[in-house]
Coordinates of C-alpha atoms in Angstrom, one line a residue:
M1 CA 0.0 0.1 0.2
A2 CA 2.9 2.4 0.9
L3 CA 4.3 1.4 -2.1
T4 CA 1.3 2.3 -4.5
R5 CA 0.9 5.5 -2.4
E6 CA 4.4 6.4 -3.2
K7 CA 4.2 5.9 -7.3
F8 CA 0.7 7.9 -7.2
V9 CA 2.5 11.0 -5.5
S10 CA 5.5 10.5 -7.9
F11 CA 2.5 10.1 -10.8
I12 CA 1.2 13.7 -9.6
N13 CA 4.5 15.3 -9.2
N14 CA 5.6 13.8 -12.6
R15 CA 6.9 16.6 -14.9
W16 CA 5.8 14.7 -17.8
L17 CA 2.1 14.5 -16.1
V18 CA 2.3 18.6 -16.2
F19 CA 3.5 18.6 -20.1
V20 CA 0.9 16.4 -21.1
A21 CA -2.1 18.5 -19.2
A22 CA 0.0 21.5 -20.5
M23 CA -0.8 19.9 -24.1
W24 CA -4.2 19.5 -23.6
I25 CA -4.8 22.7 -22.5
Q26 CA -2.8 24.1 -25.6
S27 CA -5.0 22.3 -27.6
C28 CA -7.8 24.7 -26.4
A29 CA -5.7 27.8 -26.5
G30 CA -5.9 28.2 -30.5
I31 CA -9.5 29.2 -30.4
G32 CA -8.3 32.5 -32.5
Y33 CA -7.4 30.4 -35.4
L34 CA -11.1 29.9 -36.0
F35 CA -12.0 33.1 -36.7
G36 CA -11.6 32.3 -40.2
S37 CA -14.9 29.8 -39.6
I38 CA -17.0 32.2 -37.4
S39 CA -16.1 35.5 -38.9
P40 CA -18.9 34.8 -41.9
V41 CA -21.6 34.2 -39.3
I42 CA -20.6 37.4 -37.5
K43 CA -20.6 39.5 -40.9
S44 CA -23.9 38.1 -42.1
S45 CA -25.7 38.6 -38.8
L46 CA -24.6 42.0 -38.2
N47 CA -24.4 43.4 -41.7
Y48 CA -20.6 44.1 -41.5
N49 CA -18.5 44.6 -44.7
Q50 CA -15.1 43.4 -45.1
K51 CA -13.3 46.6 -43.2
E52 CA -15.6 46.2 -40.4
L53 CA -15.0 42.6 -40.0
A54 CA -11.1 43.6 -40.5
R55 CA -11.4 45.5 -37.3
L56 CA -12.7 42.6 -35.2
G57 CA -9.9 40.7 -36.7
V58 CA -7.4 43.0 -35.6
A59 CA -9.0 43.1 -32.1
K60 CA -8.6 39.4 -32.0
D61 CA -5.0 39.3 -32.9
L62 CA -4.2 42.2 -30.3
G63 CA -6.1 40.0 -27.6
D64 CA -3.9 37.0 -28.7
S65 CA -0.9 39.3 -28.4
V66 CA -1.2 41.5 -25.4
G67 CA 0.2 39.3 -22.4
F68 CA 2.0 41.9 -20.0
I69 CA -0.9 41.0 -17.7
A70 CA -0.7 37.3 -18.1
G71 CA 3.2 37.6 -18.0
Y72 CA 2.9 39.3 -14.5
L73 CA 0.3 37.3 -12.9
S74 CA 2.3 34.2 -13.8
E75 CA 5.2 35.5 -11.5
M76 CA 2.8 37.0 -8.8
L77 CA 0.1 34.2 -8.6
P78 CA 0.3 30.4 -8.9
L79 CA -0.2 29.2 -12.4
W80 CA -3.7 27.7 -11.6
A81 CA -4.7 31.1 -10.9
A82 CA -3.8 32.6 -14.2
L83 CA -5.4 30.1 -16.0
L84 CA -8.6 30.7 -14.2
V85 CA -8.6 34.4 -14.9
G86 CA -8.1 33.2 -18.9
A87 CA -11.0 30.8 -18.8
V88 CA -13.1 33.6 -17.3
Q89 CA -12.1 36.2 -20.0
N90 CA -12.6 33.7 -22.7
L91 CA -16.3 32.6 -21.6
V92 CA -17.4 36.3 -20.9
G93 CA -16.0 37.5 -24.2
Y94 CA -16.8 34.8 -26.9
G95 CA -19.8 34.0 -24.5
W96 CA -21.4 37.7 -25.0
V97 CA -20.7 37.7 -29.0
W98 CA -22.8 34.4 -29.1
L99 CA -25.5 36.1 -27.2
I100 CA -25.8 38.9 -29.7
V101 CA -25.2 36.9 -33.0
T102 CA -27.9 34.8 -31.9
G103 CA -30.3 38.0 -30.9
R104 CA -30.4 36.7 -27.0
A105 CA -28.7 40.1 -26.7
P106 CA -28.7 43.5 -28.0
V107 CA -26.5 44.5 -30.6
L108 CA -23.7 46.6 -29.5
P109 CA -21.5 49.1 -31.8
L110 CA -18.4 47.8 -33.7
W111 CA -15.9 49.4 -30.9
A112 CA -18.0 47.2 -28.2
M113 CA -17.7 44.1 -30.3
C114 CA -13.8 44.9 -30.9
I115 CA -13.7 44.9 -27.2
L116 CA -15.5 41.2 -26.6
I117 CA -13.4 39.8 -28.9
F118 CA -10.4 41.2 -27.5
V119 CA -11.4 40.0 -23.9
G120 CA -12.3 36.8 -25.2
N121 CA -9.1 36.2 -27.2
N122 CA -7.0 37.6 -24.5
G123 CA -7.7 34.4 -22.6
E124 CA -5.4 32.6 -24.7
T125 CA -2.2 34.4 -23.4
Y126 CA -2.9 33.0 -20.0
F127 CA -3.1 29.7 -21.1
N128 CA 0.0 30.0 -23.4
T129 CA 2.0 31.8 -20.5
A130 CA 1.1 29.1 -18.0
S131 CA 1.9 26.3 -20.0
L132 CA 5.2 27.9 -21.5
V133 CA 6.3 28.8 -18.2
S134 CA 5.7 25.3 -16.9
G135 CA 7.2 23.6 -19.3
V136 CA 10.6 25.6 -19.8
Q137 CA 11.0 25.4 -16.2
N138 CA 10.2 21.5 -16.2
F139 CA 12.4 20.6 -19.1
P140 CA 15.3 23.4 -19.1
K141 CA 17.3 21.4 -21.1
S142 CA 15.0 20.6 -23.8
R143 CA 13.4 23.9 -24.5
G144 CA 13.0 23.6 -28.6
P145 CA 10.9 20.6 -28.5
V146 CA 9.1 21.4 -25.7
V147 CA 7.8 24.8 -26.7
G148 CA 7.5 23.4 -30.1
I149 CA 5.1 20.9 -29.4
L150 CA 2.9 23.2 -26.7
K151 CA 2.8 25.7 -29.5
G152 CA 1.9 22.9 -31.9
F153 CA -1.0 22.1 -30.0
A154 CA -2.2 25.6 -29.8
G155 CA -2.1 25.7 -33.4
L156 CA -4.1 22.2 -33.8
G157 CA -6.8 23.6 -31.7
G158 CA -8.9 24.8 -34.7
A159 CA -9.1 21.7 -36.5
M160 CA -10.4 19.6 -33.4
L161 CA -13.2 22.2 -32.3
S162 CA -14.2 22.0 -36.2
Q163 CA -14.6 18.3 -36.2
I164 CA -16.6 18.5 -32.8
Y165 CA -18.5 20.9 -34.4
T166 CA -19.3 18.8 -37.3
M167 CA -20.3 15.8 -35.0
I168 CA -22.9 17.9 -33.5
N169 CA -24.4 18.7 -36.8
S170 CA -26.1 21.8 -35.6
P171 CA -28.1 23.7 -38.4
D172 CA -27.3 27.2 -36.4
P173 CA -23.8 27.9 -37.5
A174 CA -23.5 30.2 -34.4
T175 CA -23.0 27.0 -32.5
L176 CA -19.1 27.1 -33.3
I177 CA -19.0 30.6 -31.5
F178 CA -20.6 28.9 -28.3
M179 CA -17.8 26.1 -28.7
V180 CA -15.4 28.6 -28.7
A181 CA -16.4 30.0 -25.6
V182 CA -17.4 27.3 -23.6
A183 CA -14.7 24.5 -24.5
P184 CA -11.6 26.3 -23.9
A185 CA -13.1 27.4 -20.1
V186 CA -14.2 24.0 -19.4
V187 CA -10.8 22.3 -20.2
A188 CA -8.6 25.0 -18.6
V189 CA -10.6 24.7 -15.3
S190 CA -10.5 21.3 -15.0
L191 CA -6.6 20.7 -15.4
M192 CA -5.3 24.1 -13.9
F193 CA -4.1 22.6 -10.8
F194 CA -1.6 20.0 -12.8
I195 CA 0.2 23.1 -14.2
R196 CA 3.0 24.0 -12.2
P197 CA 6.9 23.7 -11.7
V198 CA 7.6 20.1 -10.3
G199 CA 11.5 20.4 -10.3
G200 CA 11.9 19.0 -13.5
H201 CA 16.1 19.5 -13.8
R202 CA 15.8 16.8 -10.9
Q203 CA 13.6 14.2 -12.9
I204 CA 15.9 13.6 -15.9
R205 CA 15.8 9.9 -16.9
P206 CA 17.8 7.8 -19.6
T207 CA 14.3 7.2 -21.0
D208 CA 13.7 10.9 -21.9
G209 CA 14.5 10.2 -25.5
V210 CA 12.2 7.6 -26.1
S211 CA 9.3 9.4 -24.4
F212 CA 10.0 12.5 -26.7
T213 CA 9.9 10.1 -29.4
F214 CA 6.9 8.7 -28.3
I215 CA 5.2 12.3 -28.2
Y216 CA 6.3 13.2 -31.5
G217 CA 4.9 10.2 -33.0
V218 CA 1.5 10.9 -31.2
C219 CA 2.0 14.6 -32.8
I220 CA 2.5 13.0 -36.3
L221 CA -0.2 10.6 -36.1
L222 CA -2.7 13.0 -34.7
A223 CA -2.0 15.3 -37.7
V224 CA -2.2 12.6 -40.4
Y225 CA -5.2 11.4 -38.6
L226 CA -7.1 14.9 -38.7
M227 CA -6.0 15.7 -42.5
A228 CA -7.1 12.1 -43.7
V229 CA -10.6 12.8 -41.6
M230 CA -11.0 16.4 -43.2
L231 CA -10.4 15.2 -46.7
I232 CA -12.6 12.3 -46.2
E233 CA -15.6 14.5 -45.0
D234 CA -14.9 17.0 -47.6
L235 CA -14.8 14.9 -50.7
V236 CA -17.4 11.8 -49.5
V237 CA -20.6 12.2 -48.1
V238 CA -20.4 10.2 -44.7
S239 CA -23.3 9.6 -42.3
L240 CA -23.3 11.3 -38.7
N241 CA -22.2 8.0 -37.1
V242 CA -18.9 7.7 -39.2
V243 CA -18.1 11.5 -38.1
T244 CA -18.9 10.3 -34.1
A245 CA -16.5 7.4 -34.8
F246 CA -14.1 9.8 -36.3
T247 CA -14.0 12.2 -33.3
I248 CA -14.0 9.3 -30.6
V249 CA -10.7 7.9 -32.1
L250 CA -9.6 11.6 -32.3
F251 CA -10.3 11.7 -28.3
F252 CA -8.2 8.5 -27.9
I253 CA -5.3 9.7 -30.0
L254 CA -5.5 12.8 -27.7
L255 CA -5.2 11.1 -24.6
S256 CA -2.5 9.0 -25.6
P257 CA 0.5 11.0 -24.4
V258 CA -0.8 10.2 -20.7
L259 CA 0.8 6.7 -21.3
V260 CA 4.2 8.5 -20.6
P261 CA 3.9 9.5 -17.0
I262 CA 1.9 6.5 -16.1
M263 CA 4.6 4.4 -17.3
T264 CA 7.6 6.3 -15.9
S265 CA 5.7 6.6 -12.5
F266 CA 4.0 3.1 -12.2
F267 CA 6.4 0.5 -14.3
T268 CA 9.8 1.6 -13.4
D269 CA 11.9 0.5 -10.5
S270 CA 12.0 3.9 -8.5
N271 CA 15.0 2.3 -6.2
G272 CA 17.2 2.0 -9.5
P273 CA 20.5 3.9 -9.5
S274 CA 20.0 5.3 -12.5
D275 CA 16.2 6.1 -12.3
T276 CA 16.7 9.8 -12.2
I277 CA 19.8 12.3 -13.0
E278 CA 19.7 15.7 -11.6
E279 CA 21.1 18.3 -14.1
P280 CA 22.0 21.7 -13.1
L281 CA 20.0 24.4 -14.7
V282 CA 23.3 26.6 -15.1
P283 CA 26.4 24.8 -16.2
K284 CA 29.3 24.5 -13.7
Q285 CA 32.3 26.5 -13.9
E286 CA 35.0 24.1 -13.1
D287 CA 38.6 25.4 -12.0
Q288 CA 37.9 29.0 -11.9
D289 CA 38.6 31.9 -9.5
P290 CA 35.2 32.4 -7.6
G291 CA 36.4 36.3 -7.4
L292 CA 37.0 36.9 -10.9
R293 CA 33.9 35.7 -12.5
T294 CA 35.5 35.5 -15.8
P295 CA 32.7 33.8 -18.0
D296 CA 30.3 36.7 -17.6
L297 CA 33.1 39.5 -18.0
I298 CA 35.3 38.0 -20.3
L299 CA 32.9 37.2 -23.3
S300 CA 32.4 41.1 -23.8
E301 CA 36.0 41.2 -24.2
V302 CA 35.9 38.4 -26.6
E303 CA 33.6 40.2 -28.6
D304 CA 35.8 43.1 -29.0
E305 CA 39.3 41.1 -29.9
K306 CA 38.3 38.7 -31.7
P307 CA 39.3 38.9 -35.3
R308 CA 36.6 39.6 -37.8
D309 CA 37.0 36.5 -39.9
V310 CA 36.4 34.1 -36.9
D311 CA 32.6 34.2 -37.4
L312 CA 33.4 33.0 -41.1
L313 CA 35.2 29.7 -39.9
P314 CA 33.8 26.0 -39.4
A315 CA 32.0 26.0 -36.4
S316 CA 34.7 23.8 -34.7
E317 CA 37.4 25.8 -35.9
R318 CA 35.7 28.8 -34.6
H319 CA 35.0 27.5 -31.2
K320 CA 38.7 26.4 -30.6
R321 CA 39.6 30.2 -31.9
I322 CA 37.5 31.8 -29.3
A323 CA 38.1 29.3 -26.6
H324 CA 41.7 30.0 -27.0
L325 CA 41.2 33.8 -27.3
Q326 CA 39.4 33.6 -24.2
A327 CA 41.9 31.7 -22.2
Q328 CA 44.4 34.2 -23.1
L329 CA 42.5 37.3 -21.7
M330 CA 41.4 35.0 -18.6
Q331 CA 45.2 34.8 -18.0
A332 CA 46.2 38.4 -18.8
A333 CA 43.3 39.4 -16.4
A334 CA 44.7 37.5 -13.8
E335 CA 48.3 38.6 -14.1
G336 CA 46.9 42.4 -14.3
A337 CA 48.1 42.9 -18.1
V338 CA 44.5 43.9 -18.8
R339 CA 41.6 45.1 -17.0
V340 CA 38.3 43.4 -17.7
K341 CA 35.8 46.4 -18.1
G342 CA 33.2 46.7 -15.9
R343 CA 29.7 45.2 -16.8
R344 CA 26.9 48.0 -18.1
G345 CA 24.6 45.4 -18.5
P346 CA 24.2 41.7 -19.5
H347 CA 25.6 40.2 -23.0
R348 CA 23.9 37.8 -25.3
G349 CA 23.2 34.2 -23.5
E350 CA 22.7 36.1 -20.2
D351 CA 19.6 36.9 -18.4
F352 CA 18.3 40.4 -19.9
T353 CA 15.1 42.0 -18.1
L354 CA 12.6 43.4 -21.1
T355 CA 14.1 47.0 -20.5
Q356 CA 17.4 45.7 -21.0
A357 CA 16.6 43.9 -24.3
L358 CA 14.8 46.9 -25.8
V359 CA 18.1 48.5 -26.5
K360 CA 19.6 45.5 -28.5
A361 CA 19.6 45.3 -32.4
D362 CA 19.1 41.3 -31.9
F363 CA 16.1 41.7 -30.2
W364 CA 14.6 44.5 -32.8
L365 CA 15.5 42.1 -35.6
I366 CA 13.5 39.1 -34.1
F367 CA 10.5 41.4 -33.5
F368 CA 10.8 43.1 -37.1
S369 CA 11.2 39.4 -38.5
L370 CA 8.1 38.0 -36.5
L371 CA 6.1 40.9 -37.7
L372 CA 6.7 40.9 -41.2
G373 CA 6.5 37.1 -41.6
G374 CA 4.1 36.0 -38.9
G375 CA 2.2 39.2 -39.6
S376 CA 1.8 37.9 -43.2
G377 CA 0.8 34.3 -42.2
L378 CA -1.9 35.9 -39.6
T379 CA -3.4 37.8 -42.4
V380 CA -4.1 34.4 -44.4
I381 CA -5.4 33.0 -41.3
D382 CA -8.0 35.9 -40.7
N383 CA -9.0 36.3 -44.1
L384 CA -9.2 32.3 -45.3
G385 CA -12.8 32.4 -45.0
Q386 CA -13.0 35.1 -47.6
M387 CA -10.3 33.8 -49.5
S388 CA -11.9 30.4 -50.1
Q389 CA -15.3 31.8 -50.8
S390 CA -13.9 34.3 -53.5
L391 CA -12.2 31.1 -55.4
G392 CA -15.5 29.5 -55.4
Y393 CA -15.2 26.9 -52.4
D394 CA -18.4 27.0 -50.0
N395 CA -16.9 24.8 -47.3
T396 CA -14.6 27.4 -45.4
H397 CA -14.3 25.1 -42.3
V398 CA -12.0 22.5 -44.3
F399 CA -9.2 25.3 -44.9
V400 CA -9.6 26.7 -41.5
S401 CA -8.9 23.1 -40.6
M402 CA -6.2 22.2 -42.8
I403 CA -4.2 25.5 -42.1
S404 CA -4.6 24.6 -38.1
I405 CA -3.1 21.2 -38.8
W406 CA 0.0 22.8 -41.2
N407 CA 0.2 25.1 -38.4
F408 CA 0.6 22.2 -35.9
L409 CA 3.1 20.4 -37.7
G410 CA 5.0 23.8 -38.6
R411 CA 5.4 24.4 -34.9
V412 CA 6.4 20.9 -34.0
C413 CA 9.0 20.5 -36.9
G414 CA 10.1 23.8 -36.7
G415 CA 11.1 23.2 -32.7
Y416 CA 12.5 19.7 -33.5
L417 CA 14.6 21.0 -36.9
S418 CA 15.9 24.1 -35.2
E419 CA 17.0 22.1 -32.1
L420 CA 19.0 19.7 -34.5
V421 CA 20.9 23.0 -36.1
V422 CA 21.9 24.2 -32.8
R423 CA 22.9 21.0 -31.2
D424 CA 24.5 19.4 -34.3
Y425 CA 26.1 21.9 -36.0
A426 CA 26.0 24.9 -33.3
Y427 CA 24.7 27.2 -36.0
P428 CA 22.0 30.0 -34.8
R429 CA 18.6 29.0 -34.5
P430 CA 17.2 32.1 -36.7
V431 CA 18.4 30.1 -39.9
A432 CA 15.3 27.9 -39.6
M433 CA 12.9 31.0 -39.4
A434 CA 14.7 32.4 -42.6
V435 CA 13.9 28.9 -44.3
A436 CA 10.4 29.1 -43.1
Q437 CA 9.9 32.5 -44.3
I438 CA 11.0 31.8 -47.8
I439 CA 8.4 28.6 -47.7
M440 CA 5.7 31.6 -46.7
A441 CA 6.8 33.8 -49.8
V442 CA 6.1 30.7 -52.4
G443 CA 2.6 30.2 -50.5
H444 CA 1.5 33.6 -50.8
I445 CA 2.7 33.5 -54.7
C446 CA 0.3 30.4 -54.8
F447 CA -2.8 32.5 -53.5
A448 CA -2.0 35.0 -55.8
F449 CA -2.5 33.8 -58.9
G450 CA -5.3 31.4 -57.7
W451 CA -3.9 28.1 -60.0
P452 CA -6.2 25.2 -59.5
G453 CA -5.4 23.7 -56.0
A454 CA -3.7 26.7 -55.2
M455 CA -6.0 27.1 -51.8
Y456 CA -4.7 23.5 -50.8
I457 CA -1.0 24.3 -51.4
G458 CA -1.1 27.9 -50.4
T459 CA -2.7 26.8 -46.8
L460 CA 0.1 23.9 -46.4
L461 CA 3.1 26.3 -46.8
I462 CA 1.6 29.2 -45.0
G463 CA 0.4 26.9 -42.3
L464 CA 4.1 25.3 -41.9
G465 CA 5.9 28.8 -42.1
Y466 CA 3.9 30.5 -39.8
G467 CA 3.8 27.7 -37.3
A468 CA 7.4 27.3 -37.3
H469 CA 7.7 30.9 -36.3
W470 CA 6.2 29.9 -32.8
A471 CA 8.6 27.2 -32.0
I472 CA 11.6 29.1 -33.1
V473 CA 11.2 32.8 -31.7
P474 CA 10.7 31.8 -28.0
A475 CA 13.5 29.3 -28.3
T476 CA 15.7 32.0 -29.7
A477 CA 14.7 35.0 -27.4
S478 CA 15.2 32.3 -24.2
E479 CA 18.8 31.7 -25.8
L480 CA 19.8 35.3 -26.6
F481 CA 18.0 37.0 -23.6
G482 CA 17.8 34.2 -20.7
L483 CA 15.2 32.6 -18.9
K484 CA 14.5 34.7 -15.9
K485 CA 12.2 37.0 -17.8
F486 CA 11.0 34.9 -20.6
G487 CA 7.5 35.4 -19.8
A488 CA 7.9 39.1 -20.3
L489 CA 10.3 38.9 -23.1
Y490 CA 7.8 36.4 -25.1
N491 CA 4.7 38.4 -24.6
F492 CA 6.4 41.7 -26.0
L493 CA 7.5 40.1 -29.0
T494 CA 4.1 38.6 -29.8
L495 CA 3.0 42.5 -30.0
A496 CA 4.7 42.3 -33.5
L497 CA 1.2 39.7 -34.6
P498 CA -1.4 42.6 -33.9
V499 CA 0.8 45.1 -35.4
G500 CA 1.3 43.1 -38.2
S501 CA -2.5 42.5 -38.7
F502 CA -3.7 45.6 -38.4
V503 CA -1.4 47.1 -41.2
F504 CA -1.6 44.2 -43.5
S505 CA -5.3 42.7 -42.8
G506 CA -6.8 45.9 -41.2
M507 CA -5.5 48.5 -43.8
I508 CA -4.1 46.7 -46.8
A509 CA -5.9 43.4 -47.3
S510 CA -9.6 44.6 -46.5
S511 CA -9.0 48.1 -48.5
I512 CA -8.0 45.8 -51.6
Y513 CA -10.8 43.6 -51.0
D514 CA -13.4 45.9 -50.7
M515 CA -12.5 48.2 -53.6
E516 CA -12.5 45.2 -55.9
A517 CA -16.0 44.1 -54.5
E518 CA -17.2 47.4 -55.2
R519 CA -16.0 47.3 -58.9
Q520 CA -17.5 44.3 -59.4
A521 CA -20.5 45.6 -57.8
H522 CA -20.9 48.7 -60.4
G523 CA -20.7 46.3 -63.3
S524 CA -23.5 44.3 -61.9
V525 CA -27.1 44.4 -60.5
F526 CA -26.4 45.0 -56.8
N527 CA -28.9 45.5 -54.1
P528 CA -27.7 48.2 -51.8
D529 CA -28.8 46.0 -48.8
D530 CA -26.6 43.3 -49.5
V531 CA -23.2 42.6 -48.6
L532 CA -20.5 43.5 -50.9
K533 CA -18.6 40.2 -52.3
C534 CA -15.7 39.6 -54.4
E535 CA -15.1 36.5 -56.6
G536 CA -12.1 35.4 -58.0
A537 CA -8.3 35.4 -57.8
I538 CA -8.0 38.9 -58.3
C539 CA -9.8 39.9 -54.8
Y540 CA -6.3 38.9 -52.9
F541 CA -3.9 38.9 -56.0
L542 CA -2.2 42.2 -54.8
T543 CA -2.4 41.7 -51.3
S544 CA -0.9 38.3 -51.6
L545 CA 2.1 39.5 -53.9
I546 CA 2.9 42.2 -51.2
M547 CA 2.8 39.7 -48.3
S548 CA 5.0 37.6 -50.3
G549 CA 7.4 40.6 -50.4
F550 CA 6.9 41.0 -46.9
C551 CA 8.2 37.5 -46.3
I552 CA 11.3 38.0 -48.4
I553 CA 12.3 41.0 -46.3
A554 CA 11.8 39.3 -43.0
C555 CA 14.0 36.3 -44.4
I556 CA 16.9 38.8 -45.0
L557 CA 16.5 40.1 -41.2
S558 CA 16.4 36.8 -40.0
M559 CA 19.7 36.1 -42.0
I560 CA 21.2 39.1 -40.6
L561 CA 20.6 37.8 -36.8
V562 CA 22.4 34.5 -37.8
R563 CA 25.4 36.7 -39.0
R564 CA 25.4 38.3 -35.9
T565 CA 24.6 35.5 -33.4
K566 CA 27.2 32.8 -34.8
S567 CA 29.7 33.4 -31.8
V568 CA 26.8 33.3 -29.0
Y569 CA 25.8 29.9 -30.7
T570 CA 29.5 28.5 -30.8
Q571 CA 29.9 29.5 -26.9
L572 CA 26.4 28.0 -26.0
Y573 CA 26.4 24.7 -28.2
G574 CA 29.8 24.3 -29.3
K575 CA 30.9 22.2 -26.4
T576 CA 28.2 20.2 -26.5
R577 CA 28.8 19.4 -30.4
G578 CA 32.2 19.0 -29.5

């Protein structure tokens, strides 16, 4: 009995259980990606034009990105309390929108609707912050994979809710808004007490690699299964019983990761000598004079003294040259031959506050690269319903679900592949973001010309590229600016999205769409009471070309960041590789 109780306590405090619970919460944290599905209902019910609908989209993006309060509360309160606040906001914001759309509450002016959308979607920031903070604290040595998987499930939430909506088979399209209001709140409240730090750095196991492989396998299976189900339901008429069976299997796949904490808690020998390994959060500094603290101080001297051609050398040779120069400076400092400069602030790879990061060029390179790349992807997500309708597709839910799935895979693969880049080659992680932005540029070109199948190819490329940003950016920020103020740094960087959405979607895309819709209306019989609609690839032709150009600029910014941070990644990962 005592052994069983001990194993149960081990299960409750298992970092893998916290991780799995965070995955389930994150699967409901991507409700903003369903805006493309609920926006046509809001537009028709409230008689909005495309520009007014775009304002709601900007409010949604702003709510999803303004996470300062969530970051602050996550430092001041237990993580479960932050999740509770997010659940209440989500329920109140989207619940009120549902009441208005269904006629159960009086219609509010546009500015008030924007506030409701903002409040509802802002609940996501609490889910994201609590999940990511617990993840990076419990898995400090696996930040890339953990962030990629958690952010990936946020991107998959839209597809799962769409499948549940299809199973319900409600004749009222506003039912999807009700689901968006209720489902995330119920899941977050049910799991909020599991989300907490549990001393994950003391739970390193030899089987962790196998556990991550299993989780990755579940992620791939989930994405492939959802894609297959969406295509079958789109191309073949299936009965409600078949749709229900599809949804039940989906839930079984979603629940399967809980096998990892069960196996590591109940089916391993807790008395074994190699069961767990404690790994320090910060590498030990061996054979070092404690009064000198040279690794903190010498790093800036190395940056000043190293030859300019060092960064062009292969990673192994570059690391040797920098290590040799660092040893020389340490010896000279010990003998008094040189005086180590007093620090005016942290250097790359150390812990920054938000104020200190805001004066660094690297931080703004990340911000503007995310603004251009991520903002252009978000423009597609917000306008996907209208884009598919303009090309003659009636079922917009299919494309919203597809981009959600590709978004998920982009996040998971972005975290995994970028981790290979830094671990195996000691090369800067932002190079993976540059590749993602080139992929997105090609996707925008597909949308621009509206070729046969362009919607399928475009959603694939944009979803993968956009999703990769959300695995790469947080991990990069934590590597260059530290984990101590990660919540504040991460939430500031996410402000790039509403800025990009406001300019790209709220001003550029909506204005071009309405202009073309008015031109088409003047050339045909048009009832002034009808909602303006645009038909054909011309509706988003110019917008997509502009977005493609922005992605190319973002790629250039990412490569500049790569060049600037080569030495930092050599310092961080060169020894690991060697």
